[in-house]
Amino acid sequence: MTPHVVVTLPLPASVLDELGRSYRLSAWSETGPMPDTTLQSWAADADAILCSLGTPITATLLANSPRLQTISS
């Protein structure tokens, strides 16, 4: 099964294309911050989150993301 990575910040298409070769991506493309409800939903079956330092990684998010192994900023 291909690992699922949630990307919470806009990244260049070339970076997303490269990541997409190895991972199933859910990538936020808006200029504003990702709403907490979206992050909670997307992270529910994620293996990793790639985020900015300002992304709130809460105890609730961690508790509701049983497959989550990596968080990187």
Coordinates of N, CA, C and O in Angstrom, one line a residue:
M1 N 0.8 -1.2 0.0 CA 0.0 0.0 0.0 C 0.9 1.2 0.0 O 1.8 1.3 0.8
T2 N 0.6 2.2 -0.8 CA 1.3 3.4 -1.0 C 1.1 4.3 0.2 O -0.1 4.6 0.6
P3 N 2.1 4.8 0.9 CA 1.9 5.7 2.1 C 1.2 7.0 1.6 O 1.4 7.5 0.6
H4 N 0.3 7.4 2.5 CA -0.4 8.7 2.3 C 0.2 9.8 3.0 O 0.4 9.8 4.3
V5 N 0.5 10.9 2.3 CA 1.2 12.1 2.9 C 0.2 13.3 2.7 O -0.2 13.5 1.6
V6 N 0.0 14.0 3.8 CA -0.8 15.2 3.8 C 0.2 16.4 3.7 O 1.1 16.5 4.6
V7 N 0.0 17.2 2.7 CA 0.8 18.4 2.6 C -0.1 19.6 2.9 O -1.0 19.8 2.2
T8 N 0.3 20.4 3.9 CA -0.6 21.4 4.4 C -0.3 22.8 3.9 O -1.0 23.8 4.3
L9 N 0.7 22.9 3.0 CA 1.1 24.2 2.5 C 1.3 24.1 1.0 O 1.6 23.1 0.5
P10 N 1.1 25.2 0.3 CA 1.3 25.2 -1.1 C 2.8 25.0 -1.5 O 3.7 25.6 -0.9
L11 N 3.1 24.0 -2.3 CA 4.5 23.7 -2.8 C 4.5 23.8 -4.3 O 3.5 23.6 -5.0
P12 N 5.7 24.0 -4.9 CA 5.8 24.1 -6.3 C 5.3 22.7 -6.9 O 5.5 21.7 -6.3
A13 N 4.8 22.8 -8.1 CA 4.3 21.6 -8.8 C 5.4 20.6 -9.0 O 5.1 19.4 -8.8
S14 N 6.6 21.0 -9.2 CA 7.7 20.1 -9.4 C 8.0 19.3 -8.1 O 8.3 18.1 -8.2
V15 N 7.8 19.9 -7.0 CA 8.0 19.2 -5.7 C 6.9 18.2 -5.5 O 7.1 17.0 -5.1
L16 N 5.7 18.6 -5.7 CA 4.5 17.7 -5.6 C 4.6 16.6 -6.6 O 4.3 15.4 -6.2
D17 N 5.0 16.8 -7.8 CA 5.1 15.8 -8.8 C 6.1 14.7 -8.3 O 5.9 13.5 -8.4
E18 N 7.3 15.2 -7.8 CA 8.3 14.2 -7.3 C 7.8 13.4 -6.1 O 7.9 12.2 -6.1
L19 N 7.1 14.1 -5.2 CA 6.5 13.4 -4.0 C 5.5 12.4 -4.5 O 5.4 11.3 -3.9
G20 N 4.7 12.8 -5.5 CA 3.6 11.9 -6.0 C 4.1 10.6 -6.7 O 3.3 9.7 -6.8
R21 N 5.4 10.6 -7.0 CA 6.0 9.3 -7.5 C 6.1 8.2 -6.5 O 6.0 7.0 -6.8
S22 N 6.2 8.6 -5.2 CA 6.4 7.6 -4.2 C 5.2 7.5 -3.2 O 5.1 6.6 -2.4
Y23 N 4.4 8.6 -3.1 CA 3.4 8.7 -2.1 C 2.0 9.1 -2.7 O 2.0 9.7 -3.7
R24 N 1.0 8.7 -2.0 CA -0.4 9.2 -2.3 C -0.5 10.5 -1.6 O -0.4 10.5 -0.4
L25 N -0.7 11.6 -2.3 CA -0.8 12.9 -1.7 C -2.2 13.5 -1.6 O -3.0 13.3 -2.4
S26 N -2.3 14.2 -0.5 CA -3.5 15.1 -0.3 C -2.8 16.4 0.0 O -2.2 16.6 1.0
A27 N -2.8 17.3 -1.0 CA -2.0 18.5 -1.0 C -2.9 19.8 -1.0 O -3.8 19.9 -1.9
W28 N -2.7 20.6 0.0 CA -3.4 21.9 0.1 C -2.8 22.9 -0.9 O -1.6 23.1 -0.9
S29 N -3.6 23.5 -1.7 CA -3.1 24.4 -2.7 C -3.6 25.8 -2.5 O -3.2 26.7 -3.3
E30 N -4.3 26.1 -1.5 CA -4.8 27.5 -1.2 C -3.7 28.3 -0.6 O -2.8 27.7 0.0
T31 N -3.8 29.6 -0.7 CA -2.8 30.5 -0.1 C -3.0 30.7 1.4 O -2.0 30.9 2.1
G32 N -4.2 30.5 1.9 CA -4.5 30.7 3.3 C -4.2 29.4 4.0 O -4.0 28.3 3.4
P33 N -4.2 29.4 5.3 CA -4.0 28.2 6.1 C -5.1 27.2 5.9 O -6.2 27.5 5.7
M34 N -4.7 25.9 6.0 CA -5.6 24.8 5.9 C -6.5 24.8 7.2 O -6.0 24.9 8.3
P35 N -7.8 24.8 7.0 CA -8.7 24.7 8.1 C -8.5 23.5 9.0 O -8.2 22.4 8.4
D36 N -8.6 23.6 10.3 CA -8.4 22.5 11.2 C -9.3 21.3 10.8 O -8.9 20.1 10.9
T37 N -10.5 21.5 10.4 CA -11.4 20.4 10.1 C -10.9 19.6 8.8 O -11.0 18.4 8.8
T38 N -10.3 20.3 7.9 CA -9.8 19.7 6.7 C -8.5 18.9 7.1 O -8.4 17.7 6.7
L39 N -7.7 19.4 7.9 CA -6.5 18.7 8.4 C -6.9 17.5 9.1 O -6.4 16.4 8.9
Q40 N -7.9 17.6 10.0 CA -8.4 16.4 10.8 C -8.9 15.3 9.8 O -8.5 14.1 10.0
S41 N -9.6 15.7 8.9 CA -10.2 14.8 7.9 C -9.1 14.1 7.1 O -9.1 12.9 6.9
W42 N -8.2 14.9 6.5 CA -7.2 14.3 5.6 C -6.2 13.5 6.4 O -5.7 12.5 5.9
A43 N -5.9 13.8 7.7 CA -4.9 13.1 8.4 C -5.4 11.8 9.0 O -4.6 11.0 9.5
A44 N -6.7 11.6 9.0 CA -7.3 10.4 9.6 C -6.7 9.1 9.1 O -6.6 8.2 9.9
D45 N -6.3 9.1 7.9 CA -5.6 7.8 7.3 C -4.2 8.1 6.8 O -3.7 7.3 6.0
A46 N -3.6 9.2 7.2 CA -2.3 9.6 6.7 C -1.2 8.9 7.5 O -1.3 8.6 8.7
D47 N -0.1 8.7 6.7 CA 1.1 8.1 7.3 C 2.1 9.2 7.7 O 2.9 9.0 8.6
A48 N 1.9 10.4 7.0 CA 2.9 11.5 7.3 C 2.2 12.8 7.0 O 1.2 12.9 6.2
I49 N 2.6 13.9 7.7 CA 2.2 15.2 7.4 C 3.4 16.1 7.1 O 4.4 16.0 7.9
L50 N 3.4 16.8 6.0 CA 4.4 17.8 5.7 C 3.7 19.1 5.9 O 2.8 19.5 5.2
C51 N 4.2 19.9 6.8 CA 3.5 21.2 7.2 C 4.5 22.3 7.5 O 5.7 22.1 7.6
S52 N 3.9 23.5 7.7 CA 4.7 24.6 8.1 C 4.7 24.6 9.6 O 4.0 23.9 10.3
L53 N 5.6 25.4 10.2 CA 5.7 25.5 11.6 C 4.4 26.0 12.3 O 4.2 25.8 13.4
G54 N 3.6 26.8 11.5 CA 2.4 27.3 12.1 C 1.2 26.4 12.1 O 0.2 26.8 12.6
T55 N 1.4 25.2 11.5 CA 0.3 24.3 11.5 C 0.0 23.7 12.9 O 1.0 23.1 13.4
P56 N -1.2 23.8 13.4 CA -1.4 23.3 14.8 C -1.5 21.7 14.8 O -2.5 21.2 14.2
I57 N -0.5 21.1 15.4 CA -0.6 19.7 15.5 C -1.0 19.4 17.0 O -0.2 19.6 17.9
T58 N -2.3 19.1 17.1 CA -2.9 19.0 18.4 C -3.0 17.5 18.9 O -2.8 16.6 18.1
A59 N -3.3 17.4 20.2 CA -3.4 16.1 20.7 C -4.6 15.4 20.1 O -4.6 14.2 19.8
T60 N -5.7 16.1 19.7 CA -6.8 15.5 19.1 C -6.4 15.0 17.7 O -6.8 13.9 17.3
L61 N -5.7 15.8 16.9 CA -5.2 15.3 15.6 C -4.4 14.0 15.8 O -4.7 13.1 15.0
L62 N -3.5 14.0 16.7 CA -2.7 12.8 16.9 C -3.5 11.6 17.3 O -3.3 10.5 16.8
A63 N -4.5 11.8 18.2 CA -5.4 10.7 18.7 C -6.2 10.2 17.6 O -6.6 9.0 17.6
N64 N -6.6 11.0 16.6 CA -7.5 10.6 15.5 C -6.8 10.2 14.2 O -7.4 10.0 13.2
S65 N -5.4 10.1 14.3 CA -4.6 9.7 13.2 C -3.8 8.5 13.5 O -2.5 8.6 13.7
P66 N -4.4 7.3 13.6 CA -3.7 6.1 14.1 C -2.5 5.7 13.3 O -1.6 5.0 13.8
R67 N -2.5 6.0 12.0 CA -1.4 5.5 11.1 C -0.3 6.5 11.0 O 0.8 6.2 10.5
L68 N -0.4 7.7 11.6 CA 0.5 8.8 11.5 C 1.9 8.4 12.1 O 1.9 8.0 13.3
Q69 N 2.9 8.4 11.3 CA 4.2 8.1 11.8 C 5.2 9.2 11.8 O 6.2 9.2 12.6
T70 N 5.0 10.2 10.9 CA 6.0 11.3 10.7 C 5.3 12.6 10.5 O 4.3 12.7 9.8
I71 N 5.8 13.6 11.2 CA 5.4 15.0 11.0 C 6.7 15.8 10.7 O 7.6 15.7 11.5
S72 N 6.7 16.5 9.5 CA 7.9 17.2 9.1 C 7.5 18.6 8.7 O 6.5 18.8 8.1
S73 N 8.3 19.6 9.2 CA 8.1 21.0 8.8 C 9.3 21.5 8.1 O 10.4 21.0 8.2

